[in-house]
């Protein structure tokens, strides 16, 4: 199927029509911040945003989620039973993050029914980044501002129109039934190609990361962890804003014979995350917790899943209150290992 186009003036109309069949989540401005929210009738989406503060992972994996209700009369499941979901206007790094998260939530041994119930029949419309931010480094990690991994339909903003390129079979099937879209012309495709070249060339050339995992293998006890962690506040902004972090806690809240089991995001940056019932904490210092975060993304995830557990969205870079920049950490790990002759 060829690439199609939608006049920008028809966007709201298009989204309203989508809403008849799907629960549509799109970037919406609320209190001066753009977040992915379910579109209510008449609500406008914002597609000229650089990056949402909060990644859209909470649509499939809410920050707080009731897993089941219980009482004297038994258990009641709370799995999602709503309309199929459309995620509209997701940036390429976030679309790719779903592929990484699914290695955890849909891997054969442990299928997470809550994730699966929402993710089933979902369509992901990702939106190319024409103007990557200075903190973005998706191009270091096999991604890029026009990367299509994880996308069903890929949107490019070309001035007066949006181009819609089908990527998956589901995306193609969906687009073939939408009559509001027109065929893109050669001129439109050329504009998209130019936008891609401009965006890609605006990003810094990435360093080689081939030796990053093996460098980390040798740096468990390095003073590097002391240096980086000295200014870390342990606030966990980096993990809560990360599209690929997935740690959670489960708690029961019950009263007078009935209750709920709740799953909520947790963070390896908190001391309580690993504190045992005996009082012992295997990661007593912030440097141990920071090391865990970096090791998980760039060492353990590679070992288990074959790729880095980071998509280079740059949220942790721009939101860390003390400017701990994961890119500097990556380069100093490689340099430290090279300086010691380990690589
Ligand atoms: S956001 Fe920065 S200060 Fe807060 S826990 Fe993460 S690295 Fe530490
Ligand atoms: S570690 Fe930082 S840059 Fe990488 S995916 Fe998470 S928030 Fe984005």
Coordinates of C-alpha atoms and ligand atoms in Angstrom, one line a residue:
X1 CA 0.0 0.0 0.0
X2 CA 1.2 3.5 -0.8
X3 CA 1.7 6.3 1.7
X4 CA -1.4 8.4 2.3
X5 CA -1.9 11.9 3.5
X6 CA -4.2 13.8 5.8
X7 CA -4.7 17.6 5.7
X8 CA -3.9 19.1 9.0
X9 CA -7.3 20.8 9.2
X10 CA -8.9 17.3 9.1
X11 CA -7.0 15.9 12.1
X12 CA -9.7 16.4 14.7
X13 CA -12.3 14.9 12.4
X14 CA -10.0 11.9 11.8
X15 CA -9.4 11.4 15.5
X16 CA -13.2 11.7 16.3
X17 CA -13.9 9.0 13.8
X18 CA -11.2 6.8 15.3
X19 CA -12.9 7.3 18.7
X20 CA -16.0 5.6 17.4
X21 CA -14.1 2.3 17.3
X22 CA -11.1 2.8 19.6
X23 CA -10.1 4.3 22.9
X24 CA -7.8 7.0 21.4
X25 CA -4.8 8.2 23.5
X26 CA -3.0 11.2 22.1
X27 CA -0.8 14.0 23.4
X28 CA -3.0 16.6 25.1
X29 CA -2.0 19.9 26.7
X30 CA -3.1 20.0 30.3
X31 CA -1.8 22.6 32.9
X32 CA 1.0 23.6 30.6
X33 CA 2.3 20.0 30.2
X34 CA 1.7 17.7 27.3
X35 CA 0.7 14.1 28.3
X36 CA -0.9 11.1 26.6
X37 CA -4.5 11.1 27.7
X38 CA -7.7 9.4 26.4
X39 CA -9.3 11.9 24.0
X40 CA -12.7 13.1 25.2
X41 CA -15.3 14.3 22.5
X42 CA -14.2 17.7 21.3
X43 CA -10.8 17.6 23.0
X44 CA -7.8 18.7 20.8
X45 CA -4.6 16.8 20.5
X46 CA -1.2 18.6 20.3
X47 CA 1.2 17.1 17.7
X48 CA 3.8 19.9 17.7
X49 CA 5.2 18.9 21.1
X50 CA 8.9 17.9 21.4
X51 CA 8.5 15.0 23.9
X52 CA 6.1 14.3 26.8
X53 CA 7.5 14.4 30.3
X54 CA 5.9 11.1 31.1
X55 CA 6.3 8.3 28.7
X56 CA 3.1 6.6 27.3
X57 CA 4.0 3.3 28.9
X58 CA 1.3 4.0 31.6
X59 CA -1.4 3.3 29.0
X60 CA -0.6 -0.4 29.0
X61 CA 1.1 -0.4 32.5
X62 CA -0.6 2.2 34.7
X63 CA 1.4 3.8 37.5
X64 CA -1.2 2.4 40.0
X65 CA -3.4 -0.5 39.0
X66 CA -5.9 -2.6 40.9
X67 CA -5.1 -6.2 39.9
X68 CA -8.0 -7.8 41.7
X69 CA -10.7 -7.2 44.3
X70 CA -11.4 -9.8 47.0
X71 CA -13.9 -10.4 49.7
X72 CA -15.7 -13.2 51.6
X73 CA -17.6 -14.0 48.4
X74 CA -14.4 -14.6 46.4
X75 CA -12.1 -12.8 43.8
X76 CA -13.1 -10.4 41.1
X77 CA -10.7 -9.8 38.2
X78 CA -10.1 -6.2 37.0
X79 CA -8.5 -6.9 33.6
X80 CA -9.1 -4.2 31.0
X81 CA -12.3 -4.9 29.0
X82 CA -12.7 -1.6 27.2
X83 CA -12.4 -0.8 23.5
X84 CA -9.2 -1.6 21.6
X85 CA -6.6 1.2 22.1
X86 CA -5.1 3.5 19.5
X87 CA -2.0 5.3 20.6
X88 CA -1.6 8.3 18.4
X89 CA 1.4 10.5 18.0
X90 CA 4.0 8.4 19.9
X91 CA 7.6 9.5 19.3
X92 CA 9.8 6.8 17.7
X93 CA 11.8 6.2 20.9
X94 CA 8.6 5.5 22.8
X95 CA 7.3 3.2 20.1
X96 CA 10.5 1.3 20.3
X97 CA 10.3 1.1 24.1
X98 CA 7.2 -1.1 23.8
X99 CA 9.2 -3.7 22.0
X100 CA 11.7 -3.8 24.9
X101 CA 9.0 -3.8 27.6
X102 CA 7.3 -6.7 25.8
X103 CA 10.4 -8.8 26.3
X104 CA 9.4 -8.6 29.9
X105 CA 5.6 -8.4 29.9
X106 CA 4.9 -10.9 27.1
X107 CA 7.8 -13.2 27.3
X108 CA 6.6 -16.9 27.0
X109 CA 7.3 -17.8 30.6
X110 CA 5.6 -14.9 32.3
X111 CA 2.8 -13.4 30.3
X112 CA 1.3 -10.4 32.1
X113 CA -2.5 -10.6 31.6
X114 CA -3.0 -6.9 32.4
X115 CA -0.5 -5.7 29.8
X116 CA -1.8 -8.2 27.2
X117 CA -5.5 -7.2 27.8
X118 CA -4.7 -3.6 26.9
X119 CA -2.1 -4.2 24.3
X120 CA -4.2 -6.7 22.3
X121 CA -5.5 -5.1 19.1
X122 CA -3.7 -1.8 19.8
X123 CA -2.7 0.3 16.9
X124 CA 0.4 2.5 17.3
X125 CA 0.7 5.6 15.2
X126 CA 4.2 6.9 15.7
X127 CA 5.2 10.5 14.8
X128 CA 8.6 11.3 13.3
X129 CA 10.7 13.8 15.2
X130 CA 11.4 16.6 12.7
X131 CA 13.3 18.6 15.5
X132 CA 15.1 16.3 17.9
X133 CA 16.0 17.9 21.3
X134 CA 19.6 18.4 22.4
X135 CA 19.1 15.7 25.1
X136 CA 17.9 13.1 22.5
X137 CA 20.3 10.3 21.7
X138 CA 18.2 7.6 20.1
X139 CA 20.7 7.4 17.3
X140 CA 23.2 5.9 19.8
X141 CA 21.0 3.0 20.3
X142 CA 19.9 1.7 16.9
X143 CA 17.1 4.2 16.8
X144 CA 16.6 7.5 15.2
X145 CA 14.1 10.4 14.8
X146 CA 12.5 8.6 11.9
X147 CA 12.9 5.0 13.2
X148 CA 9.8 2.9 12.6
X149 CA 10.4 0.1 15.1
X150 CA 7.2 -0.7 17.1
X151 CA 5.0 1.4 14.8
X152 CA 1.9 0.2 12.9
X153 CA 1.5 3.5 11.0
X154 CA 4.3 6.1 10.7
X155 CA 3.3 9.8 10.6
X156 CA 5.5 12.5 9.1
X157 CA 4.6 16.2 9.5
X158 CA 5.1 17.9 6.1
X159 CA 3.9 21.5 6.7
X160 CA 0.2 21.5 5.7
X161 CA -0.3 17.7 5.8
X162 CA 0.6 14.6 7.7
X163 CA 1.8 11.6 5.8
X164 CA 0.6 8.2 7.0
X165 CA 2.8 5.3 6.0
X166 CA 1.6 1.8 6.8
X167 CA 4.3 -0.3 8.6
X168 CA 2.5 -3.4 9.9
X169 CA -0.2 -5.5 8.4
X170 CA -2.7 -4.2 11.0
X171 CA -1.7 -0.6 10.0
X172 CA -2.2 -1.4 6.3
X173 CA -5.6 -3.0 7.0
X174 CA -6.7 0.0 9.0
X175 CA -5.6 2.6 6.5
X176 CA -7.3 0.8 3.6
X177 CA -10.7 1.5 5.2
X178 CA -10.2 5.3 5.8
X179 CA -11.7 7.4 3.0
X180 CA -10.7 10.8 4.4
X181 CA -7.0 10.1 3.4
X182 CA -5.6 10.9 0.0
X183 CA -2.7 9.4 -1.8
X184 CA 0.6 11.2 -1.2
X185 CA 2.3 12.8 -4.2
X186 CA 6.0 12.5 -5.1
X187 CA 6.4 16.0 -3.9
X188 CA 5.0 15.0 -0.5
X189 CA 7.4 12.0 -0.2
X190 CA 10.3 14.3 -1.1
X191 CA 9.4 16.7 1.7
X192 CA 9.3 13.8 4.2
X193 CA 12.7 12.6 2.9
X194 CA 14.2 16.1 3.4
X195 CA 12.7 16.3 6.9
X196 CA 14.3 12.9 7.7
X197 CA 17.7 14.0 6.4
X198 CA 17.5 17.3 8.3
X199 CA 16.5 15.7 11.6
X200 CA 19.2 13.0 11.4
X201 CA 21.9 15.4 10.5
X202 CA 21.0 17.7 13.4
X203 CA 22.0 15.0 15.9
X204 CA 25.6 14.5 17.1
X205 CA 27.5 11.6 15.6
X206 CA 27.0 8.6 18.0
X207 CA 30.0 7.0 19.7
X208 CA 30.7 3.3 19.2
X209 CA 29.0 1.3 22.0
X210 CA 30.2 -2.2 21.0
X211 CA 32.4 -2.4 24.1
X212 CA 30.0 -0.9 26.6
X213 CA 28.6 -4.1 28.0
X214 CA 32.0 -5.8 28.3
X215 CA 33.4 -2.5 29.8
X216 CA 30.7 -2.7 32.5
X217 CA 31.7 -6.3 33.2
X218 CA 35.0 -5.1 34.5
X219 CA 33.9 -2.0 36.4
X220 CA 31.9 -3.3 39.3
X221 CA 34.1 -1.9 42.0
X222 CA 35.3 1.2 40.2
X223 CA 35.5 4.6 41.9
X224 CA 33.5 5.9 39.0
X225 CA 30.3 4.9 40.9
X226 CA 31.3 7.0 43.8
X227 CA 31.9 10.0 41.6
X228 CA 28.6 9.8 39.7
X229 CA 26.5 9.0 42.7
X230 CA 27.8 11.8 45.0
X231 CA 25.3 14.3 43.8
X232 CA 22.4 11.9 43.2
X233 CA 19.3 12.7 45.3
X234 CA 17.7 9.4 45.0
X235 CA 14.5 11.1 43.8
X236 CA 13.7 8.4 41.1
X237 CA 12.7 10.9 38.5
X238 CA 15.0 9.1 36.1
X239 CA 13.2 5.8 36.5
X240 CA 9.6 7.1 36.7
X241 CA 10.2 9.1 33.5
X242 CA 11.9 6.3 31.7
X243 CA 9.9 4.5 29.0
X244 CA 11.8 1.2 29.5
X245 CA 11.9 1.0 33.4
X246 CA 9.3 -1.5 34.6
X247 CA 9.9 -2.4 38.2
X248 CA 6.8 -2.5 40.4
X249 CA 5.6 -3.4 43.9
X250 CA 2.4 -5.2 44.8
X251 CA 0.4 -4.3 47.9
X252 CA -2.8 -5.5 49.5
X253 CA -5.2 -3.0 51.1
X254 CA -8.0 -4.6 53.0
X255 CA -10.6 -3.6 55.5
X256 CA -13.6 -5.3 57.0
X257 CA -13.4 -8.5 55.0
X258 CA -12.7 -7.0 51.6
X259 CA -9.8 -5.5 49.8
X260 CA -7.8 -4.8 46.7
X261 CA -4.5 -6.0 45.4
X262 CA -2.6 -3.1 43.8
X263 CA 0.4 -2.9 41.5
X264 CA 2.4 0.3 41.5
X265 CA 5.5 1.5 39.9
X266 CA 8.6 1.2 42.1
X267 CA 12.2 2.4 41.6
X268 CA 15.6 0.8 42.1
X269 CA 16.7 4.3 43.2
X270 CA 14.9 4.0 46.5
X271 CA 16.6 2.4 49.5
X272 CA 13.5 0.4 50.4
X273 CA 13.4 -1.2 47.0
X274 CA 15.9 -3.9 48.2
X275 CA 15.6 -3.7 52.0
X276 CA 14.9 -7.1 53.4
X277 CA 12.6 -8.1 56.3
X278 CA 15.7 -8.8 58.4
X279 CA 16.8 -5.1 58.1
X280 CA 19.7 -6.0 55.8
X281 CA 19.9 -4.0 52.5
X282 CA 22.1 -5.5 49.8
X283 CA 22.2 -2.0 48.1
X284 CA 22.7 0.2 51.2
X285 CA 24.3 3.2 49.4
X286 CA 23.1 5.4 46.5
X287 CA 26.1 4.4 44.5
X288 CA 24.9 0.8 44.7
X289 CA 21.5 1.8 43.5
X290 CA 22.8 4.0 40.7
X291 CA 25.1 1.2 39.6
X292 CA 22.1 -1.2 39.5
X293 CA 20.2 1.2 37.2
X294 CA 23.1 1.6 34.8
X295 CA 24.0 -2.1 34.9
X296 CA 20.5 -3.2 34.3
X297 CA 20.1 -1.0 31.2
X298 CA 23.5 -1.6 29.6
X299 CA 24.7 -4.9 30.9
X300 CA 22.0 -7.3 32.4
X301 CA 19.4 -6.4 29.8
X302 CA 21.9 -7.1 27.0
X303 CA 22.7 -10.4 28.6
X304 CA 19.1 -11.5 28.9
X305 CA 17.4 -9.8 25.9
X306 CA 20.3 -9.1 23.5
X307 CA 20.1 -5.3 23.3
X308 CA 20.4 -2.3 25.5
X309 CA 17.5 -1.5 27.8
X310 CA 17.5 2.2 26.8
X311 CA 16.0 3.9 23.8
X312 CA 17.9 7.2 24.2
X313 CA 14.7 9.3 24.7
X314 CA 16.8 11.7 26.9
X315 CA 14.1 12.2 29.5
X316 CA 16.4 11.3 32.4
X317 CA 19.0 13.7 30.9
X318 CA 16.7 16.7 30.9
X319 CA 14.6 15.9 34.0
X320 CA 17.4 14.9 36.5
X321 CA 17.4 17.8 39.0
X322 CA 21.2 17.5 39.5
X323 CA 22.1 17.0 35.8
X324 CA 23.3 13.5 35.9
X325 CA 23.7 12.8 32.2
X326 CA 23.6 9.2 31.2
X327 CA 25.5 10.0 28.0
X328 CA 28.5 11.2 30.0
X329 CA 28.3 8.1 32.1
X330 CA 28.3 5.9 28.9
X331 CA 31.4 7.6 27.5
X332 CA 33.2 7.6 30.8
X333 CA 32.6 3.9 31.3
X334 CA 34.1 3.2 27.9
X335 CA 37.0 5.5 28.5
X336 CA 37.7 4.1 32.0
X337 CA 37.8 0.6 30.6
X338 CA 40.0 1.6 27.7
X339 CA 42.3 3.5 30.1
X340 CA 42.8 0.3 32.1
X341 CA 43.4 -1.7 28.9
X342 CA 40.3 -3.8 29.5
X343 CA 38.8 -3.4 25.9
Ligands
LIG1 S1 16.9 11.8 38.6 FE1 19.0 12.3 39.0 S2 19.1 12.8 41.2 FE2 17.1 11.8 40.8 S3 17.6 9.6 41.3 FE3 17.9 9.8 39.1 S4 20.1 10.2 38.9 FE4 19.6 10.6 41.0
LIG2 S1 17.5 5.5 30.5 FE1 17.1 7.7 30.1 S2 17.4 8.0 27.9 FE2 17.3 5.8 28.3 S3 15.2 5.3 27.9 FE3 15.3 5.6 30.1 S4 14.8 7.8 30.3 FE4 15.2 7.5 28.1

